[in-house]
Amino acid sequence: MLTRAQPLHEQKAIETCPSESTEELSQFYQNRAAAWESLKNFEKVIEDCSKAIELNPKYLKCIQRRARAAEQINNLELALEDYSTVCFLDSYQQTYIMAADKVLTDLARQYTEKLPPSTAELSKDYVRTSLNEFEDDPVLSPTFIHEVRTSQSDSPLANAYQAYDECRFTDIPSLCTQELELSVTSPYKLEALLFRGTFYLLMGNFKEALADFDAVVNDQNVEEKMKIQAELKRANTKIHQRDLEGALYAYDQCAKNHSNACAPYVHRGMLKTLLESYSEAQSDFIEALNITPTNLRAKYQKLINDAKIGSKENKPNRVEQALASFEEYYDTCKQDIYYALALTSCYLDNDRKDKALEYLNRFVKEIPNSPTLLALKANCLMSADPSNNNESDKLFTQALELDPSNETVLTMFALFKCNRNQFEEAANLYERAILCSRGEEKVMQYAALLYAIRAQGRAIKRLNLSFPGGFPQANGSLPSWMGGTV
C-alpha cells in the first residue's frame, strides 16, 4: 500500500537527476504522478504529469494519466486535449475514442445549458431551400397570399406574410397566434395553423410544430391539399426529432390516405434512399411518376436513387445513364435551386468532383445569390486542388456576406479552416453556427465540434503535426432540411 512517503522518495530521484537527462527526469515525474494518483491527489498528478510532458511531449503513459486526473477534477478541456493527443499517438484506439467522446458530451452539455434562448433570425437561404421542398404548399400560394392581403389587409395573418417578405421569419409564429386568438374566429384558421407550424419546424420548436400539424390534419373541414401538406410536414418534423420509424409510419399513412397524390410517395422514397433502402425507394418513385408523369421532383429523386443502386451493385453504366439523364433537364431547370443541389450532390456522391464543379460554375451564374452553391463550389475547389484554397476562402467569405447566419456555410467554412490548421478560426465559426442554430440536438452537435476542434488543434500544435482529416464532415448523413447537421 502506497503512503505519502512514496512521493517523497520520487522527489529525491528528481532532485539528484541531471537536468540534461530529460528522458529519465520525465520518468521520475511520471513515477511521482503515479504515486499521487494512488493517493487521489489529482491536482498533484496534473502538476507532475505536466512537467513530464514538457520534457517529453509524446510520453503516452503520462498523457493518459493526466487525462484521467483532469477528468476526475472536472477539468474537462484539459482531459479532452490529452485524450485527443493519445488518439493521435496511439492510432485512434477505441478505448481512447470512447473516453474522448464521453468528455466531449459532458463539455457540450455544460456549454449548451449556459446558452440563452436563441434570438438569431433564420437564414434566408435555409428557409428558401427548406420551403422549396414542399411543392404546392397552399399557405405559400401567391394567390392565397394576395387574397389575405386584399380581404384582410390589417389582420395579423397579413402582417405575418409581410414579415415573411421582409425575412423577419421568427416573428411569424406570434403573428399567426394573434390571428388564431381573434375575438371573431378567423376565416383562415387552418392556414394560420399550417403557416405557424411550418415556422415552428424551421425554428426547431418541434413539439409546437407537431401540435399545429395535428390540429390541421384532424380538422373535419380541412381540404385534401392542405391536409397532405400538414401530414408531410408532420413526418418531416419526426425526421428532425430522429424518429425515423415514426416518420416512415407517417409517410405510410399519408400515402394510404391520399393514394392518388404524388408527393407522399416522393417524400417517402427520399427518406428510403437516405436509409439505403433503394429497392423500396425505387417503387415509391415509380408510383409517384405513374400518378404524375411530369413531376420533376420524382424524376430527380428516381435518378439519384438509380445512381445509388448502380454504385451499390457495381454497375458503372447504370450510374452514367442516371447522370446523363439528369443533365438533360439542365436547360429547363437551371434556375431551380432544388435541381442544382440534386444534380451537384449526385455527382459528388459518385466522386465526380470535376463534373460537380463544372455544373456549380454554371449554377452560380444562374442563381448568383445562393450562399449554399457558393460554399459547395468552394468545397469542390478545395478538395480538387489545395492550390485553390485562397479562392475557396474568398467564396466562403462571399457566401457569408450574402447570408451571415447560414449554418451550412458556417460549418463547411469551419472544416475548411481545420484543413488549413486554422483551428481557432474554425472554432469561432462554430460559435457563430451555435448562435444561429435552432434545436437542442443540433446545438449539442455544434458545441461538441467546437470543443473537439479546440482540443485537437492544441494537441496537434503540441505534437507539431498537420491536421489529420479526422473531423466530421460539415454535412451529416441527412441534409439540413431533413434534420441532419449542415
XYZ file of C-alpha atoms in Angstrom:
486
model
C 0.000 0.000 0.000
C 1.375 3.400 -1.038
C 1.842 6.094 1.576
C 2.804 9.765 1.448
C 6.424 8.622 1.749
C 6.372 7.365 -1.835
C 6.130 10.839 -3.473
C 8.991 11.961 -1.190
C 11.073 9.028 -2.408
C 10.477 10.107 -6.016
C 11.330 13.697 -5.020
C 14.859 12.598 -4.163
C 15.234 10.949 -7.557
C 14.083 14.158 -9.248
C 16.484 16.323 -7.235
C 19.513 14.135 -7.982
C 18.765 13.637 -11.694
C 20.849 15.858 -14.033
C 18.665 18.374 -15.868
C 20.089 17.322 -19.229
C 18.812 13.743 -18.684
C 15.358 14.737 -19.866
C 14.070 11.229 -20.530
C 14.991 9.961 -17.057
C 13.727 13.135 -15.409
C 10.382 12.903 -17.179
C 10.091 9.303 -15.982
C 10.724 10.349 -12.372
C 7.991 12.994 -12.618
C 5.700 10.359 -14.104
C 6.509 7.969 -11.238
C 5.701 10.650 -8.674
C 2.467 11.416 -10.531
C 1.563 7.725 -10.265
C 2.117 7.896 -6.517
C -0.069 10.994 -6.234
C -2.762 9.230 -8.281
C -2.804 6.331 -5.818
C -3.335 8.888 -3.068
C -6.098 10.554 -5.141
C -4.291 13.874 -5.109
C -5.276 14.708 -8.672
C -4.028 18.303 -8.649
C -0.539 16.996 -7.889
C -0.942 14.320 -10.573
C -1.626 17.008 -13.159
C 1.274 19.137 -11.906
C 3.836 16.334 -12.182
C 2.455 14.941 -15.426
C 2.668 18.417 -16.944
C 6.365 18.622 -16.013
C 6.994 15.190 -17.517
C 5.111 16.065 -20.717
C 7.025 19.328 -21.040
C 10.230 17.258 -21.080
C 8.774 14.553 -23.339
C 5.700 15.746 -25.322
C 4.957 12.233 -26.621
C 5.088 10.457 -23.245
C 1.957 8.390 -23.879
C 1.562 6.820 -20.443
C 1.897 10.188 -18.745
C -0.575 11.903 -21.072
C -3.098 9.147 -20.308
C -2.589 9.643 -16.569
C -3.049 13.415 -16.791
C -6.224 12.942 -18.844
C -7.704 10.677 -16.152
C -6.752 13.096 -13.387
C -8.136 16.096 -15.260
C -11.401 14.258 -15.768
C -11.565 13.461 -12.051
C -11.426 17.142 -11.066
C -13.734 18.196 -13.915
C -11.006 19.949 -15.911
C -12.708 18.595 -18.987
C -10.980 20.739 -21.602
C -7.550 19.512 -20.492
C -8.860 15.935 -20.349
C -10.187 16.218 -23.894
C -6.935 17.724 -25.171
C -4.973 14.854 -23.638
C -7.317 12.142 -24.887
C -7.072 13.715 -28.352
C -3.280 13.642 -28.123
C -3.363 9.982 -27.100
C -5.583 9.199 -30.095
C -3.044 10.778 -32.451
C -0.115 8.970 -30.808
C -1.721 5.547 -30.436
C -3.590 5.030 -33.724
C -7.051 6.035 -32.509
C -7.563 3.132 -30.113
C -11.266 2.636 -29.392
C -10.772 2.979 -25.631
C -9.419 6.500 -26.003
C -12.008 7.495 -28.584
C -14.760 6.434 -26.172
C -13.119 8.343 -23.324
C -12.827 11.461 -25.502
C -16.446 11.118 -26.625
C -17.660 10.922 -23.035
C -15.749 14.061 -22.055
C -16.873 15.807 -25.230
C -20.522 15.053 -24.485
C -20.177 16.408 -20.944
C -18.473 19.571 -22.196
C -21.102 20.167 -24.864
C -23.921 19.633 -22.365
C -22.412 22.080 -19.880
C -21.914 24.620 -22.658
C -25.452 24.380 -24.006
C -27.010 24.582 -20.539
C -25.494 28.051 -20.148
C -26.698 29.322 -23.522
C -29.583 31.798 -23.535
C -32.505 31.047 -25.888
C -31.544 31.818 -29.463
C -32.785 35.142 -30.782
C -30.996 34.887 -34.124
C -33.019 35.286 -37.281
C -33.345 32.253 -39.526
C -31.082 32.053 -42.545
C -32.821 33.299 -45.696
C -31.185 30.560 -47.753
C -32.151 27.869 -45.241
C -35.787 28.997 -45.257
C -35.909 29.184 -49.040
C -34.303 25.769 -49.517
C -36.448 24.123 -46.831
C -39.752 25.517 -48.094
C -38.786 24.628 -51.650
C -39.014 21.006 -50.576
C -42.790 21.216 -50.189
C -44.414 21.657 -53.580
C -47.831 23.281 -53.918
C -47.953 24.493 -50.324
C -51.329 26.280 -50.068
C -50.142 28.754 -47.418
C -47.340 29.932 -49.716
C -49.519 30.198 -52.797
C -49.237 33.720 -54.309
C -52.980 33.591 -54.992
C -53.791 32.879 -51.345
C -51.355 35.486 -50.029
C -52.925 38.079 -52.356
C -56.380 37.096 -51.082
C -55.349 37.647 -47.458
C -53.777 40.997 -48.245
C -56.799 42.288 -50.125
C -59.590 40.933 -47.927
C -57.871 41.169 -44.501
C -55.168 43.783 -45.068
C -54.847 44.766 -41.390
C -55.067 41.239 -39.989
C -52.266 39.547 -38.039
C -52.023 36.944 -40.816
C -51.444 39.680 -43.403
C -48.751 41.036 -41.095
C -47.247 37.544 -40.889
C -46.907 37.485 -44.669
C -45.343 40.945 -44.535
C -42.825 39.575 -42.033
C -42.178 36.696 -44.436
C -41.440 39.124 -47.286
C -39.099 41.111 -45.047
C -37.302 37.944 -43.850
C -38.446 38.508 -40.245
C -39.159 34.807 -40.024
C -39.084 34.465 -36.235
C -41.952 36.976 -35.955
C -44.283 34.737 -37.950
C -45.416 32.293 -35.199
C -46.528 35.049 -32.810
C -48.421 36.864 -35.584
C -50.184 33.628 -36.529
C -51.060 33.139 -32.854
C -52.657 36.595 -32.845
C -54.692 35.559 -35.881
C -55.882 32.436 -34.069
C -56.803 34.408 -30.928
C -59.001 36.978 -32.662
C -62.307 37.579 -30.887
C -64.092 36.783 -34.148
C -62.975 33.411 -35.477
C -60.562 33.856 -38.354
C -61.714 32.514 -41.731
C -58.094 31.450 -42.162
C -57.700 29.394 -39.010
C -56.262 26.312 -40.731
C -53.924 28.354 -42.903
C -52.646 30.199 -39.824
C -52.036 26.876 -38.057
C -50.163 25.414 -41.020
C -48.116 28.594 -41.524
C -47.250 28.768 -37.820
C -46.381 25.082 -37.659
C -44.096 25.448 -40.672
C -42.016 28.111 -38.965
C -42.060 26.300 -35.639
C -40.498 23.420 -37.574
C -37.838 25.659 -39.130
C -37.093 27.221 -35.733
C -36.599 23.818 -34.085
C -39.752 24.015 -31.934
C -40.767 20.510 -32.895
C -43.361 19.843 -30.185
C -45.261 23.004 -31.111
C -44.954 22.219 -34.821
C -46.447 18.747 -34.355
C -49.355 20.180 -32.362
C -50.191 22.577 -35.198
C -49.890 19.940 -37.906
C -52.056 17.542 -35.876
C -54.705 20.255 -35.483
C -54.836 20.770 -39.255
C -54.917 17.049 -40.062
C -57.676 16.342 -37.534
C -59.933 19.226 -38.544
C -63.111 17.921 -40.192
C -63.261 20.817 -42.648
C -59.698 20.646 -43.930
C -59.247 20.404 -47.701
C -57.202 17.499 -49.029
C -54.384 19.657 -50.416
C -53.811 21.301 -47.037
C -54.139 18.005 -45.193
C -51.439 16.437 -47.375
C -49.080 19.325 -46.612
C -49.700 19.016 -42.880
C -49.120 15.251 -42.982
C -45.881 15.638 -44.959
C -44.593 18.320 -42.604
C -45.571 16.193 -39.616
C -43.449 13.351 -40.992
C -40.604 15.776 -41.702
C -40.751 17.002 -38.108
C -40.315 13.432 -36.887
C -37.192 13.144 -39.037
C -35.797 16.231 -37.314
C -36.555 14.525 -33.995
C -34.614 11.454 -35.193
C -37.806 9.405 -35.001
C -37.265 7.715 -38.362
C -39.667 4.880 -37.592
C -42.354 7.423 -36.735
C -41.576 9.363 -39.911
C -41.919 6.276 -42.099
C -45.218 5.418 -40.431
C -46.445 8.978 -41.029
C -45.490 8.747 -44.701
C -47.181 5.338 -44.950
C -50.400 6.810 -43.566
C -50.174 9.815 -45.862
C -49.735 7.603 -48.935
C -52.600 5.393 -47.761
C -54.922 8.353 -47.124
C -54.082 10.072 -50.416
C -53.348 7.241 -52.821
C -53.767 9.488 -55.865
C -51.289 12.110 -54.653
C -47.725 12.111 -55.929
C -45.993 13.940 -53.048
C -46.308 11.282 -50.292
C -44.514 8.738 -52.469
C -41.758 11.202 -53.391
C -41.095 12.160 -49.757
C -41.194 8.578 -48.515
C -38.912 7.498 -51.347
C -36.408 10.221 -50.459
C -36.215 9.019 -46.870
C -35.816 5.413 -48.009
C -32.988 6.455 -50.327
C -31.229 8.103 -47.401
C -31.777 4.948 -45.353
C -30.261 2.948 -48.260
C -33.500 1.031 -48.872
C -33.013 1.633 -52.582
C -35.407 -1.005 -53.908
C -38.296 0.296 -51.796
C -37.417 3.862 -52.750
C -37.473 2.912 -56.427
C -41.001 1.550 -56.054
C -42.112 4.830 -54.479
C -40.634 6.979 -57.251
C -42.155 4.766 -59.937
C -45.562 5.032 -58.247
C -45.191 8.815 -57.966
C -44.457 9.045 -61.696
C -47.390 6.775 -62.514
C -49.618 9.278 -60.695
C -47.969 12.415 -62.122
C -45.635 11.573 -65.030
C -44.435 15.183 -65.341
C -43.382 15.649 -61.713
C -39.766 16.798 -61.852
C -39.060 16.108 -58.163
C -39.992 12.474 -58.628
C -37.789 12.286 -61.729
C -34.792 13.849 -59.961
C -35.095 11.586 -56.951
C -35.504 8.479 -59.087
C -32.291 9.349 -60.936
C -30.425 9.885 -57.650
C -31.708 6.517 -56.473
C -30.763 4.894 -59.820
C -27.201 6.147 -59.423
C -27.019 4.791 -55.869
C -28.298 1.389 -56.992
C -25.726 1.358 -59.796
C -22.953 2.232 -57.364
C -24.051 -0.382 -54.824
C -24.334 -3.109 -57.470
C -21.063 -2.025 -59.129
C -22.802 -1.201 -62.403
C -20.999 1.892 -63.761
C -23.240 2.013 -66.834
C -26.323 2.487 -64.662
C -24.609 5.302 -62.781
C -23.560 7.023 -66.015
C -27.022 6.621 -67.506
C -28.610 8.232 -64.446
C -26.153 11.131 -64.516
C -26.630 11.665 -68.253
C -30.408 11.682 -67.825
C -30.056 14.209 -65.003
C -28.137 16.555 -67.290
C -30.963 16.560 -69.840
C -33.052 18.749 -67.524
C -30.422 21.483 -67.257
C -31.822 23.943 -69.811
C -35.309 23.696 -68.304
C -34.326 23.678 -64.631
C -31.043 25.592 -64.418
C -32.543 28.273 -62.156
C -34.175 25.761 -59.795
C -32.120 25.534 -56.590
C -33.592 22.107 -55.868
C -32.336 20.799 -59.225
C -28.946 22.471 -58.757
C -28.402 20.846 -55.366
C -29.722 17.470 -56.523
C -27.504 17.283 -59.630
C -24.414 18.526 -57.810
C -24.959 16.098 -54.925
C -25.393 13.219 -57.346
C -22.014 13.927 -58.936
C -20.319 14.362 -55.562
C -21.844 11.111 -54.267
C -20.217 9.340 -57.212
C -16.825 11.003 -56.735
C -17.176 13.126 -59.860
C -15.863 16.387 -58.482
C -14.881 17.534 -61.971
C -18.460 17.404 -63.247
C -19.853 18.768 -59.989
C -17.529 21.755 -60.295
C -18.416 22.230 -63.962
C -22.106 22.486 -63.111
C -21.535 24.558 -59.988
C -19.740 27.121 -62.151
C -22.875 27.264 -64.289
C -25.353 27.298 -61.417
C -23.684 30.161 -59.542
C -24.234 32.285 -62.661
C -27.881 31.233 -62.990
C -28.587 31.502 -59.235
C -25.992 34.122 -58.241
C -27.182 34.840 -54.697
C -27.180 31.290 -53.348
C -24.745 31.007 -50.404
C -25.047 27.215 -50.413
C -23.960 26.939 -54.052
C -21.001 29.239 -53.418
C -19.968 27.130 -50.419
C -20.303 23.899 -52.397
C -18.136 25.372 -55.138
C -15.553 26.395 -52.532
C -15.575 22.888 -51.095
C -15.131 21.308 -54.539
C -12.252 23.617 -55.403
C -10.532 22.855 -52.100
C -10.830 19.076 -52.445
C -9.814 19.114 -56.124
C -6.551 21.001 -55.612
C -5.058 22.598 -52.468
C -3.742 25.449 -54.619
C -7.370 26.614 -54.855
C -7.508 27.368 -51.124
C -7.356 31.147 -51.464
C -10.188 31.159 -53.993
C -12.202 28.840 -51.733
C -11.666 31.184 -48.797
C -12.999 34.107 -50.854
C -16.075 32.110 -51.914
C -16.897 31.123 -48.323
C -16.496 34.743 -47.245
C -18.739 35.892 -50.092
C -21.379 33.329 -49.108
C -21.423 34.593 -45.519
C -21.712 38.185 -46.699
C -24.895 37.135 -48.502
C -26.263 35.190 -45.535
C -24.327 35.638 -42.246
C -26.482 33.126 -40.341
C -26.237 30.259 -42.845
C -25.314 27.188 -40.797
C -24.348 25.122 -43.844
C -21.809 27.724 -44.941
C -20.504 28.326 -41.416
C -19.881 24.632 -40.765
C -18.329 23.982 -44.190
C -16.073 27.005 -43.741
C -15.076 25.702 -40.301
C -13.957 22.391 -41.798
C -12.034 24.296 -44.462
C -10.231 26.226 -41.707
C -9.394 22.956 -39.930
C -7.813 21.612 -43.091
C -5.569 24.686 -43.085
C -4.671 24.194 -39.404
C -6.538 27.402 -38.504
C -8.271 25.858 -35.527
C -9.214 28.967 -33.590
C -10.853 30.480 -36.666
C -12.715 27.203 -37.180
C -13.896 27.249 -33.567
C -15.111 30.827 -33.958
C -17.176 29.763 -36.970
C -18.788 27.002 -34.912
C -19.586 29.525 -32.186
C -21.378 31.596 -34.816
C -23.229 28.498 -36.024
C -24.352 27.769 -32.458
C -25.783 31.268 -32.090
C -27.695 30.822 -35.361
C -28.870 27.287 -34.679
C -32.265 26.044 -33.551
C -32.974 22.718 -31.903
C -31.233 21.224 -28.873
C -29.656 18.285 -30.692
C -28.063 20.420 -33.392
C -26.692 22.893 -30.839
C -25.186 19.946 -28.922
C -23.530 18.672 -32.106
C -22.051 22.067 -32.885
C -20.869 22.548 -29.304
C -19.160 19.145 -29.411
C -17.420 20.093 -32.653
C -16.384 23.417 -31.137
C -14.622 21.707 -28.232
C -13.216 18.933 -30.447
C -11.664 21.482 -32.795
C -10.080 23.467 -29.978
C -8.772 20.390 -28.159
C -7.434 18.657 -31.246
C -5.954 21.912 -32.507
C -3.985 22.293 -29.275
C -2.964 18.628 -29.396
C -1.754 18.931 -32.984
C 0.218 22.052 -32.115
C 1.827 20.266 -29.147
C 2.858 17.368 -31.355
C 3.831 19.580 -34.308
C 1.507 17.693 -36.664
C -0.704 18.727 -39.563
C -4.465 18.341 -39.444
C -5.153 14.598 -39.876
C -8.563 14.997 -41.501
C -10.414 13.247 -38.700
C -13.127 15.817 -38.039
C -16.718 15.033 -39.011
C -17.814 16.330 -42.385
C -19.783 19.553 -42.485
C -22.848 17.776 -43.742
C -24.459 14.977 -41.753
C -25.903 11.742 -43.111
C -29.174 13.624 -43.556
C -29.319 17.024 -45.250
C -30.279 20.027 -43.143
C -33.847 20.206 -44.300
C -34.353 16.621 -43.069
C -32.789 17.173 -39.695
C -29.132 16.490 -40.312
C -26.163 18.680 -39.298
C -25.085 21.127 -42.006
